[in-house]
Coordinates of C-alpha atoms and ligand atoms in Angstrom, one line a residue:
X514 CA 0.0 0.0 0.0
X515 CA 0.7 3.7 -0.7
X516 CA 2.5 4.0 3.1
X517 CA 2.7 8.0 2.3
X518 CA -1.2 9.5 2.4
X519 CA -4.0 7.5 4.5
X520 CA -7.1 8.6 2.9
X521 CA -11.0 7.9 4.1
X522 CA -12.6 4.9 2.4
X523 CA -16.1 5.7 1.5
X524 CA -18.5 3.8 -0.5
X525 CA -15.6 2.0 -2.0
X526 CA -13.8 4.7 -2.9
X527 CA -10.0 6.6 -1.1
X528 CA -11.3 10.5 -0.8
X529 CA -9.2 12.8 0.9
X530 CA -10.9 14.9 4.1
X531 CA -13.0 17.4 2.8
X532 CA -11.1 20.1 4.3
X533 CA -8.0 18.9 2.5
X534 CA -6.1 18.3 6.1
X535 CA -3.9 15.8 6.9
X536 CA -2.2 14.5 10.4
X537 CA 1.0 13.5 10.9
X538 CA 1.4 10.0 12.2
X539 CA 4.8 8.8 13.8
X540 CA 6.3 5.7 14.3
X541 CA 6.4 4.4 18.0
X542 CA 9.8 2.2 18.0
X543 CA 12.0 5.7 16.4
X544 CA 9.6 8.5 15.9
X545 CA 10.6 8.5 12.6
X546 CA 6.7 10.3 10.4
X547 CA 5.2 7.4 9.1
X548 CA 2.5 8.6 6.9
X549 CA -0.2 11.3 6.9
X550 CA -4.0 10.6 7.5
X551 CA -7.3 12.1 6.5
X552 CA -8.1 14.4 9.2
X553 CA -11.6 14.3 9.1
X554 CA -14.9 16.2 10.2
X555 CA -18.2 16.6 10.4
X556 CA -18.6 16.7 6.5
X557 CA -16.6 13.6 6.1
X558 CA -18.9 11.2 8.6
X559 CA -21.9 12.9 7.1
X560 CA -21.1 11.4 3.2
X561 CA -19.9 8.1 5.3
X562 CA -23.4 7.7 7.0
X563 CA -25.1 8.3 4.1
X564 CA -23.3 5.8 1.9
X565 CA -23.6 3.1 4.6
X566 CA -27.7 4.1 4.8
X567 CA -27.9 3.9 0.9
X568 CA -26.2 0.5 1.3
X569 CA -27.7 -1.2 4.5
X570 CA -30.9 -2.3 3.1
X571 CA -30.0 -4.5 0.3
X572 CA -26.9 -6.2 2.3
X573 CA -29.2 -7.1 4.5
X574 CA -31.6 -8.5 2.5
X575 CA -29.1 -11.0 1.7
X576 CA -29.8 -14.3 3.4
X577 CA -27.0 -14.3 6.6
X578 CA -25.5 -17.8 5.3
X579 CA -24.2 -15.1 2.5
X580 CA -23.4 -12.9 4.3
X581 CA -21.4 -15.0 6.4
X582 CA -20.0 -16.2 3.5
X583 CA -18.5 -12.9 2.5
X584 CA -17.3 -13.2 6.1
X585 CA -14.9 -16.2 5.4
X586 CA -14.0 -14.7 2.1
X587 CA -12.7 -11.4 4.0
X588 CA -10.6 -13.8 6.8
X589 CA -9.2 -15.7 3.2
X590 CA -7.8 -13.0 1.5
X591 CA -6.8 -10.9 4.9
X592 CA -5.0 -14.5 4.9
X593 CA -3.5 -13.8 1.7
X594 CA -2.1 -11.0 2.6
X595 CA -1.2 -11.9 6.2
X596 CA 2.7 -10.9 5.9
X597 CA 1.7 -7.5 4.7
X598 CA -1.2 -6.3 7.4
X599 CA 1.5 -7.3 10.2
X600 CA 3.9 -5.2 8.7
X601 CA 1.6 -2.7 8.9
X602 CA 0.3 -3.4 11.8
X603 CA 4.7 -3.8 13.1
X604 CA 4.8 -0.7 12.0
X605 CA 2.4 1.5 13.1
X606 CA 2.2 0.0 17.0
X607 CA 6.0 -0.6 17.1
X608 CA 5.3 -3.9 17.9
X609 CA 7.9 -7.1 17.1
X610 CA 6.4 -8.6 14.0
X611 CA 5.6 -11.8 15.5
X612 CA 3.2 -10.3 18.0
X613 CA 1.8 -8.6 15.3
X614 CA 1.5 -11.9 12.9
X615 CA -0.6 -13.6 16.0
X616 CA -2.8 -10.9 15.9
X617 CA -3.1 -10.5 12.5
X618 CA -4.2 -14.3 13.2
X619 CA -6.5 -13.8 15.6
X620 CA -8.3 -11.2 13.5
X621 CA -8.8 -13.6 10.5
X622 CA -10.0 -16.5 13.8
X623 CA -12.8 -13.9 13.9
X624 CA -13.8 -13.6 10.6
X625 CA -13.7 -17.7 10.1
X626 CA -16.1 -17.7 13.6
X627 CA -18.4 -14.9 12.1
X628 CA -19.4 -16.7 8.9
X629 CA -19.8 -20.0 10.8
X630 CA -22.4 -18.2 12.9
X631 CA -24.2 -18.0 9.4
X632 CA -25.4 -21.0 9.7
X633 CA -26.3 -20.7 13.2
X634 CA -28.5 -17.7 13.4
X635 CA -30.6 -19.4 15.6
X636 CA -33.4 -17.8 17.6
X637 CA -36.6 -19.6 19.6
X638 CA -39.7 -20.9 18.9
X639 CA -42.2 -21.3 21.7
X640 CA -45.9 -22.0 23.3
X641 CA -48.1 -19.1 24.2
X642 CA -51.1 -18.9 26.4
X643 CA -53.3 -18.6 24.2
X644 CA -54.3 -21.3 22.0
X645 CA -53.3 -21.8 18.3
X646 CA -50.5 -19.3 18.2
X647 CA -46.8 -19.8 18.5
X648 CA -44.0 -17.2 18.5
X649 CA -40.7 -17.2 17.1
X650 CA -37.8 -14.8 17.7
X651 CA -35.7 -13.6 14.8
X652 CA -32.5 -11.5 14.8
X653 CA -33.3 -7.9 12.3
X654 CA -30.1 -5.5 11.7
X655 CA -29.8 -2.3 13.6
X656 CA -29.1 -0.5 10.0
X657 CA -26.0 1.8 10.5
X658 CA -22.8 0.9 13.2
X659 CA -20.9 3.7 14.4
X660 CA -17.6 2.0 15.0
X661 CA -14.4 3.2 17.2
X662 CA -11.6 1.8 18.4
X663 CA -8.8 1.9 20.3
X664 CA -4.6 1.6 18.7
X665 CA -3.6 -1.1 21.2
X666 CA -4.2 -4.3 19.3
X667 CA -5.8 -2.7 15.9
X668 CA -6.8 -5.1 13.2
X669 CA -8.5 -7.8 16.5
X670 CA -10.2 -4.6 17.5
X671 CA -11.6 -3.8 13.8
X672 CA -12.3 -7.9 13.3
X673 CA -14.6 -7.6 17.0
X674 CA -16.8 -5.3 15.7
X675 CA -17.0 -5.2 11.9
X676 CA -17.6 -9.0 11.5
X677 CA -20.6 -9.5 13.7
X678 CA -21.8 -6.0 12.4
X679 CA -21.5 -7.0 8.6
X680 CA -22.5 -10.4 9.6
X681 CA -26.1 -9.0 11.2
X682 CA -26.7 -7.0 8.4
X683 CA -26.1 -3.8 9.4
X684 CA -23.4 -1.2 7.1
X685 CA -20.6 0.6 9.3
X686 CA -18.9 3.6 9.6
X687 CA -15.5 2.8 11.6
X688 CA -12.9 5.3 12.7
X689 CA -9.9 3.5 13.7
X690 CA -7.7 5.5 16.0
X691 CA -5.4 8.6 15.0
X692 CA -2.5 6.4 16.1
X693 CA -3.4 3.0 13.6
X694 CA -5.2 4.4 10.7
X695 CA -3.3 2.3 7.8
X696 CA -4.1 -1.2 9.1
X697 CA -7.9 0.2 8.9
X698 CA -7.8 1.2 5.7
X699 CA -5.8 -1.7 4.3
X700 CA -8.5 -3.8 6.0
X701 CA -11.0 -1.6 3.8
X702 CA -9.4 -2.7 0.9
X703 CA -9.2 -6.2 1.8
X704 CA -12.9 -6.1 2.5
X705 CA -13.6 -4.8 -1.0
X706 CA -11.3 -7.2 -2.7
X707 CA -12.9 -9.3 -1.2
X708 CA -16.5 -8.4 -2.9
X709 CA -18.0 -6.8 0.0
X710 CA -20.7 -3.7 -1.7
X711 CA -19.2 -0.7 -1.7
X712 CA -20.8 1.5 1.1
X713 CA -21.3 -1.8 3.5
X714 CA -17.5 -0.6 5.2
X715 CA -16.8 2.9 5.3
X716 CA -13.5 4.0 7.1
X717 CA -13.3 8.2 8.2
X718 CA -9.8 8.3 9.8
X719 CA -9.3 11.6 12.4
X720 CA -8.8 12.7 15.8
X721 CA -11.7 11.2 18.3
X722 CA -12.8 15.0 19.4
X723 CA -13.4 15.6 15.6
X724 CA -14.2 12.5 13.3
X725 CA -15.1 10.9 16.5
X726 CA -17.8 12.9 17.8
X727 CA -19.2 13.6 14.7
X728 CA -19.8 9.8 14.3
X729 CA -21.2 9.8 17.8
X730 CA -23.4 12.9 17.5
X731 CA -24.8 12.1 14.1
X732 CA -28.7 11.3 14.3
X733 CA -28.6 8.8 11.8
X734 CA -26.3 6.1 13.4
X735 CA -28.5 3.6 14.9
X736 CA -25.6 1.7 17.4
X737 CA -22.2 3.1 18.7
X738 CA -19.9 0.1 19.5
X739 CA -16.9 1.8 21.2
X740 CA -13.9 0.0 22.6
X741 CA -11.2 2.8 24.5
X742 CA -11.2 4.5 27.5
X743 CA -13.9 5.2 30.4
X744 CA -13.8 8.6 29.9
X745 CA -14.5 8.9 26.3
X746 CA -16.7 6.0 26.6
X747 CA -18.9 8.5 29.3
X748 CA -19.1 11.2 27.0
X749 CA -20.2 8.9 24.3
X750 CA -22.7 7.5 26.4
X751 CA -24.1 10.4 27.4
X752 CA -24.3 12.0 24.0
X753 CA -25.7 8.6 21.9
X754 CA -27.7 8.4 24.9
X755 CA -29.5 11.4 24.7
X756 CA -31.4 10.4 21.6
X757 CA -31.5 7.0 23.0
X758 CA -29.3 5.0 20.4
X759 CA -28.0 1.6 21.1
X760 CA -24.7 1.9 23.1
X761 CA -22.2 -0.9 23.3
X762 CA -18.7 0.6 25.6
X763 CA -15.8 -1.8 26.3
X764 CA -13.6 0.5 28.4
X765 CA -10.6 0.1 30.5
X766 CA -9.0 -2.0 33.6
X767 CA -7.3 -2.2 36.4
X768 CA -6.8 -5.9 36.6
X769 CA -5.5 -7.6 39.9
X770 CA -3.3 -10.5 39.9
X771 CA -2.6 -12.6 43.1
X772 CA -0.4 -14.5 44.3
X773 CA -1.3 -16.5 47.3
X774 CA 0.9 -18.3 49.6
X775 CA 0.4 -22.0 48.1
X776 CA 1.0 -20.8 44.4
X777 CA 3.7 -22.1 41.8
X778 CA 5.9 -19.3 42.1
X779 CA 7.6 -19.2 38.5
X780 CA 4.4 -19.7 36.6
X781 CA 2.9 -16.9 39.1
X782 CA 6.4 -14.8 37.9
X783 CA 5.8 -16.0 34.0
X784 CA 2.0 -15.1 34.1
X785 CA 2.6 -11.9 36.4
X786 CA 5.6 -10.5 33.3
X787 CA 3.7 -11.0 30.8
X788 CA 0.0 -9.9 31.7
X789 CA 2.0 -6.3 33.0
X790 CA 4.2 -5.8 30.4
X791 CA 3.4 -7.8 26.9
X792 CA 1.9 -5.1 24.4
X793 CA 4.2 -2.7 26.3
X794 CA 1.1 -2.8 28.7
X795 CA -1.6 -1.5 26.4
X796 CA -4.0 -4.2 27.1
X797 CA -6.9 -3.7 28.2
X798 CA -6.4 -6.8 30.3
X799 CA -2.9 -5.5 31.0
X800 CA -2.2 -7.0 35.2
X801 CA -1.2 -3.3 36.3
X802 CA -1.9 -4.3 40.2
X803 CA -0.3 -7.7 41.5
X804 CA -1.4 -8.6 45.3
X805 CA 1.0 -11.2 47.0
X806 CA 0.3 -12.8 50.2
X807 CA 3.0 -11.8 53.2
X808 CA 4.5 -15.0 53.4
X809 CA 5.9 -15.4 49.6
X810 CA 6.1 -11.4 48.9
X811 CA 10.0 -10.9 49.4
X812 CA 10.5 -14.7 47.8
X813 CA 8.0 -13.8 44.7
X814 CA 9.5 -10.0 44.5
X815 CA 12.6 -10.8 44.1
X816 CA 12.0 -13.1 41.0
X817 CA 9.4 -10.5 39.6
X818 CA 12.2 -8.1 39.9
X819 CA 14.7 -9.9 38.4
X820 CA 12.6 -11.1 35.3
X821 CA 11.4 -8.0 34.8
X822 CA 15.1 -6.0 34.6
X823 CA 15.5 -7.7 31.1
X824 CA 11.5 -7.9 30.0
X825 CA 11.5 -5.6 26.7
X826 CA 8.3 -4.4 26.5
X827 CA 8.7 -2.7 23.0
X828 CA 7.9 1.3 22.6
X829 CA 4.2 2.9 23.6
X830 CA 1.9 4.3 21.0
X831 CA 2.6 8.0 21.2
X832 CA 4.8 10.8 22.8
X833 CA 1.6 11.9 25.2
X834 CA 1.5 8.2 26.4
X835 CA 5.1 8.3 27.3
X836 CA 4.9 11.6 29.5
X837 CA 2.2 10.2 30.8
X838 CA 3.7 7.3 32.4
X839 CA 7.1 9.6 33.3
X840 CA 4.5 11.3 35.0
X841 CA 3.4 8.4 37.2
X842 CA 7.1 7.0 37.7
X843 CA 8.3 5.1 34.7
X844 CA 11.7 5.9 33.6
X845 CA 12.4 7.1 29.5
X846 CA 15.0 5.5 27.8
X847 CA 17.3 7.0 26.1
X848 CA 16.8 6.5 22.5
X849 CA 14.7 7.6 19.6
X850 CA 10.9 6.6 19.7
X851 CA 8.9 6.5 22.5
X852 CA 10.3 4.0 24.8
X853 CA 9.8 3.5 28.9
X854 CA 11.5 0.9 31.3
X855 CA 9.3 -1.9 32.4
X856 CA 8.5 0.0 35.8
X857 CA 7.1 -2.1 39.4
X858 CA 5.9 0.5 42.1
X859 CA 5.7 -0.3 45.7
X860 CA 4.4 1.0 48.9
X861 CA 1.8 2.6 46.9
X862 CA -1.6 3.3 48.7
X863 CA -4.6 1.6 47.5
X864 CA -6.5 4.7 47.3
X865 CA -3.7 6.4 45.5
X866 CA -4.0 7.8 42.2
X867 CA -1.6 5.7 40.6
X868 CA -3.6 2.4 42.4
X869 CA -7.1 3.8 40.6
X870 CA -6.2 5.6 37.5
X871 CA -5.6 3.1 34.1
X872 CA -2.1 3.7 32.8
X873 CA -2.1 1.5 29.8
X874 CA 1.8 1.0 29.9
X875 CA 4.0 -1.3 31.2
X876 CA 4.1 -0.1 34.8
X877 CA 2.5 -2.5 37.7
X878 CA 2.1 -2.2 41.2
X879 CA 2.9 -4.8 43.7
X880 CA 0.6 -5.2 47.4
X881 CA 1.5 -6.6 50.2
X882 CA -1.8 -8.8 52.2
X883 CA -2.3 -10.5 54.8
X884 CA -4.8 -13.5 53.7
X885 CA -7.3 -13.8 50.7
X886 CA -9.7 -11.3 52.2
X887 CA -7.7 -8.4 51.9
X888 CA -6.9 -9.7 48.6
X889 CA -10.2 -9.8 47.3
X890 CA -11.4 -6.8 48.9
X891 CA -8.3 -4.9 47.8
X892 CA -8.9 -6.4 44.0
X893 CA -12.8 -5.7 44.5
X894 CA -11.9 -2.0 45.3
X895 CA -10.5 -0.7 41.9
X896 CA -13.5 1.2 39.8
X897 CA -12.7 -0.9 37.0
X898 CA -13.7 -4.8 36.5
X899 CA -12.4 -6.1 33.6
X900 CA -10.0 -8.9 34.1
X901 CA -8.5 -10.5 36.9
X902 CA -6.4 -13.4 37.6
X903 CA -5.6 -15.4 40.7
X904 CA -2.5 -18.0 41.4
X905 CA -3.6 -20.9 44.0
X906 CA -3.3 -24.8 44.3
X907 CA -6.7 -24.5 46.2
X908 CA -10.0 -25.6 44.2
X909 CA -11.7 -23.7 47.0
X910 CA -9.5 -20.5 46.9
X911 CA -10.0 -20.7 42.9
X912 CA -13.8 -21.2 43.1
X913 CA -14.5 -18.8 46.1
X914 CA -12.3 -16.2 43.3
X915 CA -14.4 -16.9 40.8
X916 CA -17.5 -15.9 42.4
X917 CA -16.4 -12.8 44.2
X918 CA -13.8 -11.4 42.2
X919 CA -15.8 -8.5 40.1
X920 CA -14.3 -8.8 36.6
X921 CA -16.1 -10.0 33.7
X922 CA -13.1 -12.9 33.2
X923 CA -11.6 -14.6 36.3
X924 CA -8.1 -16.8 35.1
X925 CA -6.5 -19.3 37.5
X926 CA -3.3 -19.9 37.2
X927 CA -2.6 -17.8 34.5
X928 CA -2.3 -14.6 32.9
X929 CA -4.9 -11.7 33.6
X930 CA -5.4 -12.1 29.5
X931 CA -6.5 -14.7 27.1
X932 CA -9.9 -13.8 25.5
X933 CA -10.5 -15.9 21.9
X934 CA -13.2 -15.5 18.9
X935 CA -15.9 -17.8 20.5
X936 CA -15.6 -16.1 24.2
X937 CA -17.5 -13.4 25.2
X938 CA -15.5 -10.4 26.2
X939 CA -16.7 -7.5 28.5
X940 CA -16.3 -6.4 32.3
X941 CA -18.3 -5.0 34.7
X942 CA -18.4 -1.4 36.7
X943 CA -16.7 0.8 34.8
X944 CA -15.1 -1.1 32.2
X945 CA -18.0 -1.5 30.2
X946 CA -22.2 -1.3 30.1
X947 CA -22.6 -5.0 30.1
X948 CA -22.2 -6.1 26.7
X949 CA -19.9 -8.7 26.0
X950 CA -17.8 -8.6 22.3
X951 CA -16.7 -11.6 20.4
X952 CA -18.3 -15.0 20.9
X953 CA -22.1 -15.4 19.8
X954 CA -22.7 -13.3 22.9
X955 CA -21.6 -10.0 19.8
X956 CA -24.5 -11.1 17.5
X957 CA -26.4 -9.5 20.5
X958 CA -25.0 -6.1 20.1
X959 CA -25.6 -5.8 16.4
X960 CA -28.8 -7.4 16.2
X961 CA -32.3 -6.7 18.0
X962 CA -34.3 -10.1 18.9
X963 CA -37.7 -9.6 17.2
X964 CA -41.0 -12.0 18.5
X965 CA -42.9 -13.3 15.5
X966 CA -46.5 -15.0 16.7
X967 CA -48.1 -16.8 14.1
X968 CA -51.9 -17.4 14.2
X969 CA -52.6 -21.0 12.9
X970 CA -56.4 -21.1 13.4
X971 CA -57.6 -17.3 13.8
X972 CA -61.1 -19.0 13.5
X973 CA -61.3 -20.5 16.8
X974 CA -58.6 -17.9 18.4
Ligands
NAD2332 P1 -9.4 6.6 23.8 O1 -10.7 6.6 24.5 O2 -8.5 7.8 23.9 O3 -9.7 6.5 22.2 C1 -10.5 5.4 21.6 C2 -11.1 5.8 20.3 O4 -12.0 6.9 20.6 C3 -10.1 6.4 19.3 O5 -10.5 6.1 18.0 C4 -10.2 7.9 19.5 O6 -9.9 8.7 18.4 C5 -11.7 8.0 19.8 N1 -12.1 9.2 20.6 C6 -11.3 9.9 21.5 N2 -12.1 11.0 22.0 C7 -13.3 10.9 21.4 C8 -14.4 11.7 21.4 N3 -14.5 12.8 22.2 N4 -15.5 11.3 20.7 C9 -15.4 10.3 19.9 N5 -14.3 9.5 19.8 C10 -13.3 9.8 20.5 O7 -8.7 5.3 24.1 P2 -7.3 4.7 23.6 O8 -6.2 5.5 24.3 O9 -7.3 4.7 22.1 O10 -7.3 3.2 24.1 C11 -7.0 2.9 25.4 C12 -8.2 2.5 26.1 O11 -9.0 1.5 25.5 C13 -7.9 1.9 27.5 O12 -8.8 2.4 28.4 C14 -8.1 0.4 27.3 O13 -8.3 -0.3 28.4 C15 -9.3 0.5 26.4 N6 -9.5 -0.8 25.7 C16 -10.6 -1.6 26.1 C17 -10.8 -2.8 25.5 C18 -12.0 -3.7 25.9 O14 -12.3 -4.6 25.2 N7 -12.6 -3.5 27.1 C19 -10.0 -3.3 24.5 C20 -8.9 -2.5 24.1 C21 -8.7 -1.2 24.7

């Protein structure tokens, strides 16, 4: 692709922004300009609504096996082209190549998963008190998906939402982040290649208080599926809200890991340096508090310490993310791009700032407890409740966690990570409003269950 210029891609066609602006994008690992990107506005989200509202209604008169379909011929040639998107994707993230390869993976995993749920659309059929009728529920497209998305794992984060949305019939409008806009728009391409219609994928590229809100505010965009932070995800909320559109946020965390006194101390060390500091911390899922009961802290410290001394995380997205975390303790490196130490904090209060706020980096905390109360309270008392992760040989310990830890995912004996295609994906309190992404649990957010009754005898009704 033609790294230099980023354009918009609306019904099927690269346009410039209107206003003829572009934005410089950098890349993370040397800070070296990468390319410049359509920095778009109002005008540009109101051609890309309108092309996705000329579109909608014959996609989805499609049948959703062909629809699904289209699906697995999008995940073939984003196959194809596999080597390419993580080069992109390498690139724009200053991630290693093979991390971006897996994810490149995972977002074709997504696609196969989507068009096999086209020929599983199922809904119910049922009884009804009164006689000769039965009633059947049926899944009907919203019409037009706002999309956004966060940069942290990009082309998995387009896959979550525009699969399931093309799948249900609906035609989007996504705007990638300001800090991954060239995977989007390759994926664009792909889609077209690919023969999706023109207008059933629209990409407007631009900064999230511009292209963003435009998308959000707009009157015709029936759903707003946003993945990023809790307080964008608020103001979006409030303003899709207001003329009561469909919301679907998947926000932030800040997950707990714990290590109690009976766990396997080098998987605990293993699970604890990779959930903190893989994705140079920018997971969502990222471990950035780790409890460790009293009696193993100095043992499992020391280890954590040590492992994490040569742990390189690769560089952060952007300069602003990098003062940021200098901000809140994390050392720079010296040397192009926008690199920070893997960082561990300690004797850090957990109503501090730094205990509450989401970093997204690859900084962590460790806590000292006494017993598994204070662990569970003290990972129950973060605002968040995405992930969370506890290490234990007890089936009791495990199973009591489980229940009580509030997180929409609970993982024992491992990392704080590890979401897949066919898993539902969400948290509770303020990481989210209760959806859950991937799995079939996503045909919920871009579909509305309708009830059918049928009349078989209206005589005798
Ligand atoms: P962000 O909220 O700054 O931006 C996310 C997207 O929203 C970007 O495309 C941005 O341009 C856009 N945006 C920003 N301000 C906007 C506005 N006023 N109106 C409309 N759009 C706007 O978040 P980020 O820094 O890109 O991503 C990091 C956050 O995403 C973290 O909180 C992380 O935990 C979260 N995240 C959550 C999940 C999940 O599944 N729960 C997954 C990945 C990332």
């Amino acid at each position: 692709m033609n790294w230099e210029q980023v354009p918009n891609h609306v019904d099927g066609k690269d346009v410039p922004a209107q206003s003829g602006e572009w934005l410089d994008k950098h890349r993370p690992a040397d800070g070296s300009l990468l390319c410049r990107v359509a920095r778009s506005g109002a005008a540009d989200v109101e051609e890309a609504v309108a092309a996705a509202r000329r579109a909608q209604p014959a996609w989805a008169e499609r049948t959703v096996v062909a629809r699904g379909d289209l699906c697995r011929e999008i995940a073939l040639a984003m196959r194809e082209q596999r080597d390419e998107l993580s080069e992109i994707v390498a690139a724009e993230t200053g991630k290693p190549l093979d991390a971006a390869r897996g994810e490149t993976d995972a977002a074709i995993e997504m696609g196969f998963f989507m068009a096999g749920e086209g020929r599983r659309f199922y809904g119910r059929t049922t009884t009804a008190s009164m006689a000769h009728r039965q009633v059947m529920s049926i899944r009907r497209p919203l019409g037009v998906a706002g999309l956004l998305i966060s940069f942290n794992t990009p082309l998995p984060n387009v896959a979550w939402k525009v699969f399931p949305g093309i799948l249900c019939g609906n035609a989007c409008v996504l705007k990638p982040s300001e800090h991954t806009p060239a995977s989007a728009h390759r994926l664009a391409a792909t889609c077209r290649e690919a023969g999706l219609p023109d207008g059933v994928m629209n990409v407007v590229q631009g900064l999230g208080p511009e292209a963003g809100a435009a998308l959000v505010e707009h009157p015709d965009v029936d759903l707003v599926s946003f993945t990023g932070s809790a307080a964008t995800g608020r103001w979006i909320n409030e303003t899709a809200g207001r003329r009561l559109a469909k919301v679907c946020l998947e926000l932030g965390g800040k997950n707990a890991l714990v290590v109690c006194d009976d766990a396997d101390l080098d998987n605990a060390v293993r699970s604890a340096l990779a959930s903190a500091f893989s994705n140079a911390g920018q997971r969502c899922a990222s471990a950035s508090r780790i409890v460790v009961f009293d009696s193993v802290y100095d043992d499992f410290r020391e280890r954590f310490l040590a492992a994490a001394r040569d742990y390189d995380p690769g560089p952060v997205i952007s300069e602003d993310a990098l003062e940021r975390l200098v901000a809140a303790g994390a050392e720079r490196l010296d040397r192009p791009g926008y690199w920070v130490a893997p960082t561990v904090l300690e004797d850090v209060a957990p109503d501090a700032d730094v205990s509450c706020a989401e970093l997204f980096g690859p900084l962590t905390i460790l806590y000292r407890v006494r017993d598994f109360d204070e662990a569970l309270a003290l990972v129950n008392a973060s605002p968040y409740g995405l992930t969370a992760a506890i290490h234990t040989a007890s089936i009791h310990r495990a199973m009591r966690f489980a229940e009580l830890a509030q997180a929409g995912v609970v993982v024992v004996n491992g990392g704080t990570h590890g979401s897949e295609p066919h898993m539902g994906f969400g948290g509770v309190k303020q990481s989210g409003t209760g959806w859950r992404e991937a799995g079939v649990e996503a045909l919920d957010v871009y579909s509305d269950w309708k009830y059918v009754n049928l009349i078989s005898d209206p005589e005798r009704v």
